[in-house]
Every structure is written in C-alpha cells, then in structure tokens.
PDB file of C-alpha atoms in Angstrom:
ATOM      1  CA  UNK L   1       4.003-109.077 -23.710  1.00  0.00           C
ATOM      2  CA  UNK L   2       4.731-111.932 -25.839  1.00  0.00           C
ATOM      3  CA  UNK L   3       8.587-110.099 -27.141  1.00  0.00           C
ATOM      4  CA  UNK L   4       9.602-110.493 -22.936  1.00  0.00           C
ATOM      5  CA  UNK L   5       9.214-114.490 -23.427  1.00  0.00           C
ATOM      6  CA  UNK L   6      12.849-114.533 -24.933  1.00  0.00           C
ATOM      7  CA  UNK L   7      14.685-111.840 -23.287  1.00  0.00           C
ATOM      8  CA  UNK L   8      16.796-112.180 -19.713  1.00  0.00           C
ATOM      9  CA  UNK L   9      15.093-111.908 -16.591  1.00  0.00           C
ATOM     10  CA  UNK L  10      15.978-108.756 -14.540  1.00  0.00           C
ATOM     11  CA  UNK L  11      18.423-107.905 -12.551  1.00  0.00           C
ATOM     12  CA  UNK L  12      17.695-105.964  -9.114  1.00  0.00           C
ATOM     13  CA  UNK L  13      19.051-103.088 -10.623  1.00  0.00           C
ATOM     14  CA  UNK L  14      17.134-103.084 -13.709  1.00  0.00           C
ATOM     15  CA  UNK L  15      13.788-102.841 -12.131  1.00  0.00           C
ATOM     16  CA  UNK L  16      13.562 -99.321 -11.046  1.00  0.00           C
ATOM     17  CA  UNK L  17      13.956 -98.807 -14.885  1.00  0.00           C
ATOM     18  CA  UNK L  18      11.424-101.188 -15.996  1.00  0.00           C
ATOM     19  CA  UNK L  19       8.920 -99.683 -13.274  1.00  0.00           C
ATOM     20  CA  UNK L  20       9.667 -96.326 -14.567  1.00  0.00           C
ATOM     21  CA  UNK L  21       8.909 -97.535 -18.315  1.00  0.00           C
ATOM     22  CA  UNK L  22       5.705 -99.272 -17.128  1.00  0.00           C
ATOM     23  CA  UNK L  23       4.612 -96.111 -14.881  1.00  0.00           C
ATOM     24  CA  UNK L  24       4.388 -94.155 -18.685  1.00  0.00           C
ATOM     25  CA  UNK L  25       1.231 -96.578 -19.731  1.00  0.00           C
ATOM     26  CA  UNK L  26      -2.232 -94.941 -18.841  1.00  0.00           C
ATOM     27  CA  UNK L  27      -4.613 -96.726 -16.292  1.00  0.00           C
ATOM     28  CA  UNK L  28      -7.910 -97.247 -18.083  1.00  0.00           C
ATOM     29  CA  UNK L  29      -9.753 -97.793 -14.714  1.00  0.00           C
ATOM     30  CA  UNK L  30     -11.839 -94.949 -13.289  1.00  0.00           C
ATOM     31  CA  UNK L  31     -10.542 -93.710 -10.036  1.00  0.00           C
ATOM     32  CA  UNK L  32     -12.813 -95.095  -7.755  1.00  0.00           C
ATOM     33  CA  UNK L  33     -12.199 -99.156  -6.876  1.00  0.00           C
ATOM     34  CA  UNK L  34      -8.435 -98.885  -7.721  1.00  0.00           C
ATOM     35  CA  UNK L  35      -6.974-101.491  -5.027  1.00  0.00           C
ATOM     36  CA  UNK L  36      -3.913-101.987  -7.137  1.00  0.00           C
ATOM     37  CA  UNK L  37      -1.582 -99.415  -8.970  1.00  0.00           C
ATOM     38  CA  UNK L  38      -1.395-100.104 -12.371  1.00  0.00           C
ATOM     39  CA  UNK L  39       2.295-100.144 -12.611  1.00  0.00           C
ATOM     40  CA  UNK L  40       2.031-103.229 -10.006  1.00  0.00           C
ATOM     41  CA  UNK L  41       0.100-105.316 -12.072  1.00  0.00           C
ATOM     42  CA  UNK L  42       1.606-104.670 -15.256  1.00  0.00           C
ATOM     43  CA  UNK L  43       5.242-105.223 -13.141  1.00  0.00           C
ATOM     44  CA  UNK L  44       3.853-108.647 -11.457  1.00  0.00           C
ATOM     45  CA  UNK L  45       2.602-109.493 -15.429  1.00  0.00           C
ATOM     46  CA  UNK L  46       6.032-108.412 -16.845  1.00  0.00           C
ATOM     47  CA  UNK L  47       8.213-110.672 -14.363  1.00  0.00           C
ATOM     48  CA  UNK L  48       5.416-113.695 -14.174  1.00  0.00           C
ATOM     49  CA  UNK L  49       5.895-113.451 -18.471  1.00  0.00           C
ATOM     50  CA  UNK L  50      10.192-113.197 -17.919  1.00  0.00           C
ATOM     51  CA  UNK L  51       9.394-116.086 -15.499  1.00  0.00           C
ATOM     52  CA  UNK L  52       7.777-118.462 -18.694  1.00  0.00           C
ATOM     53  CA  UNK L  53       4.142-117.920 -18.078  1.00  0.00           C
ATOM     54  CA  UNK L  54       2.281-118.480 -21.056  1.00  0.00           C
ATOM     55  CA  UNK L  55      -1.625-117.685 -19.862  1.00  0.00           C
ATOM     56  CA  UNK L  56      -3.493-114.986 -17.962  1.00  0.00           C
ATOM     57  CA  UNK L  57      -3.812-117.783 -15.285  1.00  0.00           C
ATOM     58  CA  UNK L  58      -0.513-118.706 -14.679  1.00  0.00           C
ATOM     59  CA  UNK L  59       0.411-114.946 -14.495  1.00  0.00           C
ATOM     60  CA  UNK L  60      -2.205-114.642 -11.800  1.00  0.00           C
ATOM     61  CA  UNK L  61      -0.616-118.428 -10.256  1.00  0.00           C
ATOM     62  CA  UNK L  62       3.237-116.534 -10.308  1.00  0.00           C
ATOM     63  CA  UNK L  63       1.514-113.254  -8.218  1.00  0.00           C
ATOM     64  CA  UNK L  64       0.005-115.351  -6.133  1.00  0.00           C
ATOM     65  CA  UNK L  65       2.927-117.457  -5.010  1.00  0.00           C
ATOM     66  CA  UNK L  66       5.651-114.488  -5.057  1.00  0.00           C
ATOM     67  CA  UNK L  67       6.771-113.452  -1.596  1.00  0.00           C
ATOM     68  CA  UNK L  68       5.785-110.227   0.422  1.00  0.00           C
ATOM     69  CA  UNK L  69       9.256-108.594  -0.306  1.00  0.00           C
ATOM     70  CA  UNK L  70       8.834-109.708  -4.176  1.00  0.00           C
ATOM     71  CA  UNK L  71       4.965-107.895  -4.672  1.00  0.00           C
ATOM     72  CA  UNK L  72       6.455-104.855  -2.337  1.00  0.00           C
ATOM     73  CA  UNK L  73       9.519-104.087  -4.645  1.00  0.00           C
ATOM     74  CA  UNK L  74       7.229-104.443  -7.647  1.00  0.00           C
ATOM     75  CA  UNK L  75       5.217-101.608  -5.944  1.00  0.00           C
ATOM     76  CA  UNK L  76       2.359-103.430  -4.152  1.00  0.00           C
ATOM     77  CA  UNK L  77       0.811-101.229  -1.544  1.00  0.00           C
ATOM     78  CA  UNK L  78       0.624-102.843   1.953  1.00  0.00           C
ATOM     79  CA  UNK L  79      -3.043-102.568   3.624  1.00  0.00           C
ATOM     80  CA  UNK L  80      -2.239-104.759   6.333  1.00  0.00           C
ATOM     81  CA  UNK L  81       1.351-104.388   8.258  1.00  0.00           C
ATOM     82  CA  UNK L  82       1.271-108.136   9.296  1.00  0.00           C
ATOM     83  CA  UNK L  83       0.552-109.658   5.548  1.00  0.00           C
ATOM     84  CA  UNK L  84       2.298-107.360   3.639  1.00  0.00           C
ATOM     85  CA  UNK L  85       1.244-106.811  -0.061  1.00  0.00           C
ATOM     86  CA  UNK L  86      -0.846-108.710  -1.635  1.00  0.00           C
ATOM     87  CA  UNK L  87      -1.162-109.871  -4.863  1.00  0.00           C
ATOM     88  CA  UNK L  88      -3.964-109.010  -7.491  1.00  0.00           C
ATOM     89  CA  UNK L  89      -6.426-112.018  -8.668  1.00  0.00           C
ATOM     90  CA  UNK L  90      -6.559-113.489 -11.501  1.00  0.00           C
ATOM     91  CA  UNK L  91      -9.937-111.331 -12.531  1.00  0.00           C
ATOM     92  CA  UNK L  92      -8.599-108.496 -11.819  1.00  0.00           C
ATOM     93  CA  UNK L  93      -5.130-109.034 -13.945  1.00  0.00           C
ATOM     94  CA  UNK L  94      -7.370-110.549 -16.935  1.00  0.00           C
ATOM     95  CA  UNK L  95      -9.618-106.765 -16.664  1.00  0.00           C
ATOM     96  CA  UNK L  96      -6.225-104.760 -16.496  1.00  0.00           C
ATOM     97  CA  UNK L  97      -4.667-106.841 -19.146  1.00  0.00           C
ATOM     98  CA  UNK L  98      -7.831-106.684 -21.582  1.00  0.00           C
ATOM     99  CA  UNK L  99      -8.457-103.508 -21.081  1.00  0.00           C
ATOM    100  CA  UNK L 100      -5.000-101.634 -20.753  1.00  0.00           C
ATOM    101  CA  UNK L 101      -3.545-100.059 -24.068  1.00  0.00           C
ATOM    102  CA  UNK L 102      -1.770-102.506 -25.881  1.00  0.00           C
ATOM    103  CA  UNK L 103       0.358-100.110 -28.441  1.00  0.00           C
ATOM    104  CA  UNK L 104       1.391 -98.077 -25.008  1.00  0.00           C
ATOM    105  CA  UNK L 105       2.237-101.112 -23.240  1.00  0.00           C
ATOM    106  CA  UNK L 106       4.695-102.351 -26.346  1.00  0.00           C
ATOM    107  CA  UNK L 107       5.541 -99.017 -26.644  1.00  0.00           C
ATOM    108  CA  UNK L 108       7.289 -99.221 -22.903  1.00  0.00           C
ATOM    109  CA  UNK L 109       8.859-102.865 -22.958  1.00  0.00           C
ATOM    110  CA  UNK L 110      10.129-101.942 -26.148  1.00  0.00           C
ATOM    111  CA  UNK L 111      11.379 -99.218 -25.351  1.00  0.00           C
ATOM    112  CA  UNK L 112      13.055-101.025 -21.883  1.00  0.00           C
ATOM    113  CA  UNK L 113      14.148-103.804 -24.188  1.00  0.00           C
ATOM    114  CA  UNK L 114      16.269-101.283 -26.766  1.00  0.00           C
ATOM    115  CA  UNK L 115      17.979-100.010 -23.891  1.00  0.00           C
ATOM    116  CA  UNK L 116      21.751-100.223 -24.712  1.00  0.00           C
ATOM    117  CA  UNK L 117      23.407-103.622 -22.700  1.00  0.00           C
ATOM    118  CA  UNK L 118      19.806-105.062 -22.299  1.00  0.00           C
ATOM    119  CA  UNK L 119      20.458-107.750 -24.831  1.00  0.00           C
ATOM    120  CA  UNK L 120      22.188-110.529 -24.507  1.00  0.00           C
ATOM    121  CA  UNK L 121      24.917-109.503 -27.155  1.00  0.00           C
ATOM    122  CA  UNK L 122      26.484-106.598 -24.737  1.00  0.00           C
ATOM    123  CA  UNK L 123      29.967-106.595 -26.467  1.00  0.00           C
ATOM    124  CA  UNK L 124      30.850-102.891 -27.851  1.00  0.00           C
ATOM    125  CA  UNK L 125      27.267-102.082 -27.797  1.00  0.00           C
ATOM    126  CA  UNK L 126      27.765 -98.349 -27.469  1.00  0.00           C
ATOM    127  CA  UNK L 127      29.765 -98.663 -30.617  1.00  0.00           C
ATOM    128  CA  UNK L 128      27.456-100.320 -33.231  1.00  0.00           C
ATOM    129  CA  UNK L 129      24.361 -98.790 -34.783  1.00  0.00           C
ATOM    130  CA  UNK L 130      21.508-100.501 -33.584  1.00  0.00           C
ATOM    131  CA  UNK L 131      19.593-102.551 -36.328  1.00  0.00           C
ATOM    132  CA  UNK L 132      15.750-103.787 -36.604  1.00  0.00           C
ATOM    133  CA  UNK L 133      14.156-105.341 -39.193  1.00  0.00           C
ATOM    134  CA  UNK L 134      10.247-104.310 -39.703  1.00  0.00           C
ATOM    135  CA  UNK L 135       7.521-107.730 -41.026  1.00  0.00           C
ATOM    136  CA  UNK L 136       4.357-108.161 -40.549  1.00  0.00           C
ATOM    137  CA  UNK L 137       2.642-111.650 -39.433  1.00  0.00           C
ATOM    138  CA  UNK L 138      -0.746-112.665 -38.891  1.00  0.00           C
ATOM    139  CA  UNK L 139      -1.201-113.954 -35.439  1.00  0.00           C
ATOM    140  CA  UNK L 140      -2.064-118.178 -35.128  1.00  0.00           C
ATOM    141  CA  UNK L 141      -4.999-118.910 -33.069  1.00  0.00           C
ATOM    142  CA  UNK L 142      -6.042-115.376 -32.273  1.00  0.00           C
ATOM    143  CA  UNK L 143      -9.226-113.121 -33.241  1.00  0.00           C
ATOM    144  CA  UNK L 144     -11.338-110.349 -32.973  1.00  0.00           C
ATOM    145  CA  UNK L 145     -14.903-110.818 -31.364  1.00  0.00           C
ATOM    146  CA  UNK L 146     -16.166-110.509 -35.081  1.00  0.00           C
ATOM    147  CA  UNK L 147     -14.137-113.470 -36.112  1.00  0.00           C
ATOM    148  CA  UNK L 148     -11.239-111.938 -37.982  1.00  0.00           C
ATOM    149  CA  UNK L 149      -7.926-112.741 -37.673  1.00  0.00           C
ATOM    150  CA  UNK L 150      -5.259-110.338 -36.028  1.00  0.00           C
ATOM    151  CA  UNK L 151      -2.528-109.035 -37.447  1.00  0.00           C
ATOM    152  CA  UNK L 152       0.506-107.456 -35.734  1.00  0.00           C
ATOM    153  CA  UNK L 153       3.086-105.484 -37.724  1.00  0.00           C
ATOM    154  CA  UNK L 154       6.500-105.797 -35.869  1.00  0.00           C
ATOM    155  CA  UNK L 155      10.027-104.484 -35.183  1.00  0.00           C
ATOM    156  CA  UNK L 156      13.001-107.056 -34.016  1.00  0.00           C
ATOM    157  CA  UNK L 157      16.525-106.675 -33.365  1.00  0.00           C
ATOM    158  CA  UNK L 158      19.159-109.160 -34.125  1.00  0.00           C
ATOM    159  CA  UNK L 159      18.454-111.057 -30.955  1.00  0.00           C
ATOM    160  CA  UNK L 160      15.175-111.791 -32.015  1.00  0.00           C
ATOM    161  CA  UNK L 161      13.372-109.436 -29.212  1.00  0.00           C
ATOM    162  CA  UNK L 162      10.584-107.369 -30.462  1.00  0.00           C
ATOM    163  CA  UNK L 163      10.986-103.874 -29.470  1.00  0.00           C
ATOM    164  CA  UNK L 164       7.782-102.431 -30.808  1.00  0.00           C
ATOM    165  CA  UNK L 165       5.029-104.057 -32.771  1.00  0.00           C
ATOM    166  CA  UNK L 166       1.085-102.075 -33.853  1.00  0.00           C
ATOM    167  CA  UNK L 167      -2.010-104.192 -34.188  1.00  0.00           C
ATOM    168  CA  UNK L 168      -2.994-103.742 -38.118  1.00  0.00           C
ATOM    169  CA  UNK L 169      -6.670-102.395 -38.135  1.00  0.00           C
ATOM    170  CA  UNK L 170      -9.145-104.341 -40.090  1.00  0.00           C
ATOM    171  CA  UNK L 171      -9.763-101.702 -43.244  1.00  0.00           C
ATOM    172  CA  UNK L 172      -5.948-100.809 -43.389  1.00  0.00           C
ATOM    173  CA  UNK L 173      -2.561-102.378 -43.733  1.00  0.00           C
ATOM    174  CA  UNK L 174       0.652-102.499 -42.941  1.00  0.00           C
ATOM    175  CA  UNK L 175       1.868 -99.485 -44.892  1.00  0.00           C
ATOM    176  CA  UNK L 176      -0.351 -97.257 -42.475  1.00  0.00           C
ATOM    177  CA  UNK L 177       1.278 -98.609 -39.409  1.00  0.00           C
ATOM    178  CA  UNK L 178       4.909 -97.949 -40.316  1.00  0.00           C
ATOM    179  CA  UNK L 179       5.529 -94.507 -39.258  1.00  0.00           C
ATOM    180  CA  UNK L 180       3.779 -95.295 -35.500  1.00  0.00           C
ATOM    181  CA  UNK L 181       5.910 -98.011 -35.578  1.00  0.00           C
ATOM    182  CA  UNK L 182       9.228 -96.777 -35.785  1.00  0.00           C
ATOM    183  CA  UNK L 183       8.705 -93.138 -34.412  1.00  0.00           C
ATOM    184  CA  UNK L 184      10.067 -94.310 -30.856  1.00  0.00           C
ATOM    185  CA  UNK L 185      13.025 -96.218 -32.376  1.00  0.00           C
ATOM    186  CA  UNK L 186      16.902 -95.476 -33.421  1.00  0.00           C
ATOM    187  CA  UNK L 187      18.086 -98.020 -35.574  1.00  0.00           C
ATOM    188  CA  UNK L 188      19.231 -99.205 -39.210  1.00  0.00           C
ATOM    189  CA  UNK L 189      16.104-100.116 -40.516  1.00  0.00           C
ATOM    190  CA  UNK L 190      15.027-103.255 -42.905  1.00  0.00           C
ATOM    191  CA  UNK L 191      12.450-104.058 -44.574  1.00  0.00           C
ATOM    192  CA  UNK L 192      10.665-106.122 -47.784  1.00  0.00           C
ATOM    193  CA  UNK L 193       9.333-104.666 -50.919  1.00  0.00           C
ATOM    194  CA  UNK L 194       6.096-104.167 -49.336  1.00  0.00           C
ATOM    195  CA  UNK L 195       7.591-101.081 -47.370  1.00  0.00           C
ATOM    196  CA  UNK L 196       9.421-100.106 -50.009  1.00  0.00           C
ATOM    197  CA  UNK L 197       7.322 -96.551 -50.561  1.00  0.00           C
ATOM    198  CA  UNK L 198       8.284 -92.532 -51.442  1.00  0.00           C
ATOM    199  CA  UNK L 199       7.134 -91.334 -47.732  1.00  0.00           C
ATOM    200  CA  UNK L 200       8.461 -94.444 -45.874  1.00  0.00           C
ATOM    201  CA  UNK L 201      12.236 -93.414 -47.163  1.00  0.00           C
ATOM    202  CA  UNK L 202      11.231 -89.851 -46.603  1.00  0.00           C
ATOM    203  CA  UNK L 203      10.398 -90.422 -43.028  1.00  0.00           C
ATOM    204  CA  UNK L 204      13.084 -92.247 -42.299  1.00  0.00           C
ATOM    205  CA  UNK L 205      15.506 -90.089 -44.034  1.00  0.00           C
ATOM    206  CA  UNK L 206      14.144 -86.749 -42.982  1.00  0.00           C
ATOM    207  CA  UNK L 207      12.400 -87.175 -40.403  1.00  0.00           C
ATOM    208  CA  UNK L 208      13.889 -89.588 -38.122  1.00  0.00           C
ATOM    209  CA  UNK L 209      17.493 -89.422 -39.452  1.00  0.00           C
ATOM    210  CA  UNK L 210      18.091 -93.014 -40.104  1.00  0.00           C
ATOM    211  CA  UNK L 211      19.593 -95.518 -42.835  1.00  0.00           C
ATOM    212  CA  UNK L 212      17.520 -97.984 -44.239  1.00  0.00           C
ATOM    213  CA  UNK L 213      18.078-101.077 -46.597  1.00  0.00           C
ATOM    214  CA  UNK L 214      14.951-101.595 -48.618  1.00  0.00           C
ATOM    215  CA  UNK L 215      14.166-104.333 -51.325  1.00  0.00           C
ATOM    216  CA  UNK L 216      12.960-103.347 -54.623  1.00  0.00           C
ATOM    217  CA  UNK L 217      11.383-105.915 -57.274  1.00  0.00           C
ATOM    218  CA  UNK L 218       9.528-105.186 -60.145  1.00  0.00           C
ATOM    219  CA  UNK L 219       6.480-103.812 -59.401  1.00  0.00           C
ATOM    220  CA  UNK L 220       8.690-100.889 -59.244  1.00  0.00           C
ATOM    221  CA  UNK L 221       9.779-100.697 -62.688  1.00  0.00           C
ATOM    222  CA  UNK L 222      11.381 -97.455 -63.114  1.00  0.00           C
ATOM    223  CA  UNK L 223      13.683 -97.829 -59.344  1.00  0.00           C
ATOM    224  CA  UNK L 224      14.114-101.598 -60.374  1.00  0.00           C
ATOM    225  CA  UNK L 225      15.576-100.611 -63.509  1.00  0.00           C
ATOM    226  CA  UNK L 226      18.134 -97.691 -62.546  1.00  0.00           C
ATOM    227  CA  UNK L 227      19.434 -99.884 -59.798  1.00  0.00           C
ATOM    228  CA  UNK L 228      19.709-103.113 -62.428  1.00  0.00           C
ATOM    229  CA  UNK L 229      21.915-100.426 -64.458  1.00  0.00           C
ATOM    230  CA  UNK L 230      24.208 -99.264 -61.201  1.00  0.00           C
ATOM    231  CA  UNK L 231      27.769-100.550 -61.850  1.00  0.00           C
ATOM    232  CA  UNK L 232      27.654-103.501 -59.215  1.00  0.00           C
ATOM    233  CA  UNK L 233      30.754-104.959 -60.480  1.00  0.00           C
ATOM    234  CA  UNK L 234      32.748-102.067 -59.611  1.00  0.00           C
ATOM    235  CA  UNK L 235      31.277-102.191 -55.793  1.00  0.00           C
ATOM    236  CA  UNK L 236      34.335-102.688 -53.661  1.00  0.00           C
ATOM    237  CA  UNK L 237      34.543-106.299 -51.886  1.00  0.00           C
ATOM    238  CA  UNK L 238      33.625-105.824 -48.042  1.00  0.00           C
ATOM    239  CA  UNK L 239      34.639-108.900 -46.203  1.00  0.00           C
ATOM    240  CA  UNK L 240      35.178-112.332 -46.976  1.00  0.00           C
ATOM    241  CA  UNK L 241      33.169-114.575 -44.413  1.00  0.00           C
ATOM    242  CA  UNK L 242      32.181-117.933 -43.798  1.00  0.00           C
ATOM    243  CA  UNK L 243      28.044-119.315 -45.035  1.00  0.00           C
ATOM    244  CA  UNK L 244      26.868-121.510 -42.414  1.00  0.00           C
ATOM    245  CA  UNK L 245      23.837-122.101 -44.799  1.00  0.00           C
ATOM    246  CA  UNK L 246      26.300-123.098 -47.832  1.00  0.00           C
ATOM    247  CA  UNK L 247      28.908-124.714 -46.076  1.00  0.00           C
ATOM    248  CA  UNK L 248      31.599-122.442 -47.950  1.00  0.00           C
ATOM    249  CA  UNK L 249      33.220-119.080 -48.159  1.00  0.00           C
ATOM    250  CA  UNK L 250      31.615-116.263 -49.830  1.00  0.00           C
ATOM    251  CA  UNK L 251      32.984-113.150 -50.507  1.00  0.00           C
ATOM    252  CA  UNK L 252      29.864-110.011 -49.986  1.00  0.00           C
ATOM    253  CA  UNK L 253      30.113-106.643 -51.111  1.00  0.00           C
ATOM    254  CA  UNK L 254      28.413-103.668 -50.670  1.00  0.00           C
ATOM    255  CA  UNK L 255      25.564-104.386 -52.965  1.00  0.00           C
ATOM    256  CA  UNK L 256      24.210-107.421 -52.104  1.00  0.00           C
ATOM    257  CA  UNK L 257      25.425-109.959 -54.265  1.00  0.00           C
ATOM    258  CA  UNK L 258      27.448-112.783 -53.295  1.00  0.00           C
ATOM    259  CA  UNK L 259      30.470-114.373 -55.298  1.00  0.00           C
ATOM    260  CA  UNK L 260      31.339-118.284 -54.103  1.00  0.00           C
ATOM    261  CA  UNK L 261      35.353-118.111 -52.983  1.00  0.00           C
ATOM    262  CA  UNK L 262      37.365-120.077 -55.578  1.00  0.00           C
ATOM    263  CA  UNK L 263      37.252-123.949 -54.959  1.00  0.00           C
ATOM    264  CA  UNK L 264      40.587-125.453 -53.432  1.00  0.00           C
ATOM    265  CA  UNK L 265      42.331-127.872 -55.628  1.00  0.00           C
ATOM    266  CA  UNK L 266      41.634-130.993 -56.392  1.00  0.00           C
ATOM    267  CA  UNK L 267      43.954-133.635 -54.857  1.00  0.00           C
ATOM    268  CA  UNK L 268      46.052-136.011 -56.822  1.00  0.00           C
ATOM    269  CA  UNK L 269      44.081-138.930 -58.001  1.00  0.00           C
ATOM    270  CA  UNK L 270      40.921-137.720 -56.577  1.00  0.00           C
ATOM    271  CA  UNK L 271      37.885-138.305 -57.682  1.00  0.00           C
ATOM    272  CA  UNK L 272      36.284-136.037 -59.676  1.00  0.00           C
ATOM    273  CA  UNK L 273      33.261-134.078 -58.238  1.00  0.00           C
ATOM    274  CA  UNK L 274      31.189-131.199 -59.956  1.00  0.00           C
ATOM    275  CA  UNK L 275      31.243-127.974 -57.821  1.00  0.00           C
ATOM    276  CA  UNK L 276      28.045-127.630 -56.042  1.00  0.00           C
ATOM    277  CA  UNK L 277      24.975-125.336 -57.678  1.00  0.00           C
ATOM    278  CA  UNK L 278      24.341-122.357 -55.203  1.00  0.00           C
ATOM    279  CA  UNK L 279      21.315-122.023 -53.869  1.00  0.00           C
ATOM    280  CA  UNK L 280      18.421-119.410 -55.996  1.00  0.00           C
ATOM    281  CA  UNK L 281      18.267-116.164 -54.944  1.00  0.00           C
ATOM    282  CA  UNK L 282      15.377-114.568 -54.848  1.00  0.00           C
ATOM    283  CA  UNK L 283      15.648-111.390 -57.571  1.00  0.00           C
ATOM    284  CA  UNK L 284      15.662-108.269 -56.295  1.00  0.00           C
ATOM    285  CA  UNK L 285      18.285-105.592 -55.428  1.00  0.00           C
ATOM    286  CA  UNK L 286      18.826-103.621 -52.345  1.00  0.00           C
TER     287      UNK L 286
END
C-alpha cells in the first residue's frame, strides 16, 4: 500500500469506487471464523495508509479510533445495534495483511489510482495520453524469511503514484515481470535499456496497442548502430522550453538531443565570462 502514502485522501464520493476496486481482491481466509469482510479491512487499511500511517500498528490505532459512521461506510457489519461496527484488531489486520495477495491488492489501488481526475494534475486529463515509466528498486530494510532482499519492479505516473508494481521472484528478474506488469495499464510507456527486448516492444506494440520510448546503448550493437546513423539533424525542433536543472533555455526535438539556446549578448564593458560547459549526458539514443 506504500504508492497510497502520496496520493489525496478520498472524497465521499470516491469511496464506493475504491470499495468496488478492493471487493475484486480474493479473501485468503477459509469461510468459517470470518468476523470481518475482507473489503472492510483492506478499506479501514487503505484510508488509515491515506491518513499517514506508516506500521501495521498504527493502521490497527486509526480503526480503532474511527467513529461508528466511519467503520459502517467502509462496510463494517454491525453485530450489536447499540455499538455499531466495530473495528478489526490489530492481529487480525497484521493476518489479513500478511496473508492477502499482494500483486491483486496493487493490482486494485492501481488500478483506482489511474482512474482519470484521480491525480492531483486534473487539468485536460481526458485529453492527454497517460504516461508511466517502468524501474525496478530493491526494497531498504525489507526481506524474505530466508534472508534475501526484496525486490519490487514498478510502474509510476508523472505524479509520482505507483499504479502497479510485481514482487521480483528470487531465481528471475525483472524482464519476466514486465508483461504482468503492464497488462492492466493504458499508457505511454518508458523504460531503461534493461527493458529494452524483441517481445517487450512486441507486447506493447501488438498486444496492448501502446507507444513506448525505450533506451538503447551498446550492448545492442546492431539497433545502437542504425539509430547512431538516423538523420537526427534533420528531426524537426519541437518546442523551445525553459531547464530548471541548467538554468537556461534549451531547444528539444523529437529525438532526444538537446541544443543550448544562443547566449544573449554581452553588455558593453562587461566582463568577460566563458559560456558555461553543459552538463554529460549519458550516451544512448531513444
């Protein structure tokens, strides 16, 4: 639940939507003992997570301190007409949590997340192709019970909210969790050279439909080498915008490559300063 920490809190009429997302996670609790729908404690985890809990128990101290009406629109049951609903305790979240699928939970607040006007940027959304770009990080201060280190394989829009991210398995890699990733999304998809494979643009072309912007280096010779020979310098200039980075106006085109705008001149009896060197780019064309 960690890609909720950064996104807006709901709004009343958002959670009907969220519930419905959540309700599409299986329960993997037998039937007998069930005291709490799933879809109520993943809903109590959600908001107590939107709310800045950070820890199992201070979801559990947000559920136990939200009010009858609160745990009843989240869809607690009520056992008792003069309590209300009740919330869940901390045990029981921490079984639910641990034992709950974690690729069909993402799957669902991802998928509640990429819902158009759920970001904060909600300014001609319906008219802009949605964009993610796909990396994979290995999780600080988390490990399996045999000691290894996990690693999570990720896709995040502009606003920085991860819509869908797959725990790498031990004997694979990232390349293997691409496809899973991405099925459930519709976006403009980036990624670095590690992704950079036959099938992945296949997939993405073919099977889902979708652009892509991939970066090639040299351990692919023979692609490196017929893009190094496209004619770059006859690539229309896009737009002319302002590097926040740099401090100066660049102009980008279509391929990539950045050309500093001419330097103002000098004043009369100015000193005389060399032109700044522009920052290395690292090689590679896209």
């Amino acid at each position: 639940m960690s890609q909720l920490a950064d996104a807006a809190p709901p709004t009343p009429d958002e959670r009907p939507g969220l519930l419905a997302r959540l309700a599409a996670v299986p329960d993997p609790r037998g039937p007998r003992g069930r005291r709490h729908p799933l879809v109520f404690v993943l809903a109590l985890a959600t908001c107590a997570v939107l709310a800045g809990a950070k820890s199992l128990a201070a979801i559990a101290e947000w559920a136990a301190d939200a009010p009858p009406t609160v745990l009843f629109r989240l869809g607690g049951t009520c056992r008792n007409p003069d309590t209300g609903p009740i919330a869940p305790t901390e045990a029981t979240t921490r079984r639910v949590l641990q034992r709950v699928d974690g690729d069909a939970l993402d799957a669902a607040i991802g998928a509640w997340l990429a819902e158009p006007g759920r970001t904060a940027d909600r300014t001609d959304a319906s008219s802009r192709r949605a964009a993610v770009a796909v990396d994979g990080k290995t999780v600080r201060g988390a490990q399996r019970a045999d000691g290894t280190q996990v690693h999570i394989l990720a896709a995040m829009n502009s606003q920085g909210l991860v819509l869908a991210q797959r725990e790498v398995d031990v004997k694979s890699n990232e390349i293997t969790a691409f496809r899973p990733l991405l099925a459930p999304l519709d976006a403009v998809v980036t990624f670095d050279a590690m992704h950079t494979q036959v099938e992945h643009a296949r997939f993405l072309v073919e099977d889902k439909r979708a652009h892509y912007i991939a970066l090639v280096k040299g351990n692919h010779p023979t692609l490196h080498a017929q893009l190094k020979s496209l004619p770059w310098k006859n690539v229309p200039l896009m737009d002319k915008t302002r590097a926040t980075s740099h401090g100066r106006d660049e102009i980008r085109n279509e391929g990539g490559h950045r050309h500093p705008a001419p330097l103002p001149p000098r004043r009369a009896g100015g000193a005389d300063r060399p032109p700044s060197t522009a920052r290395a780019h690292r090689k590679g064309h896209h």
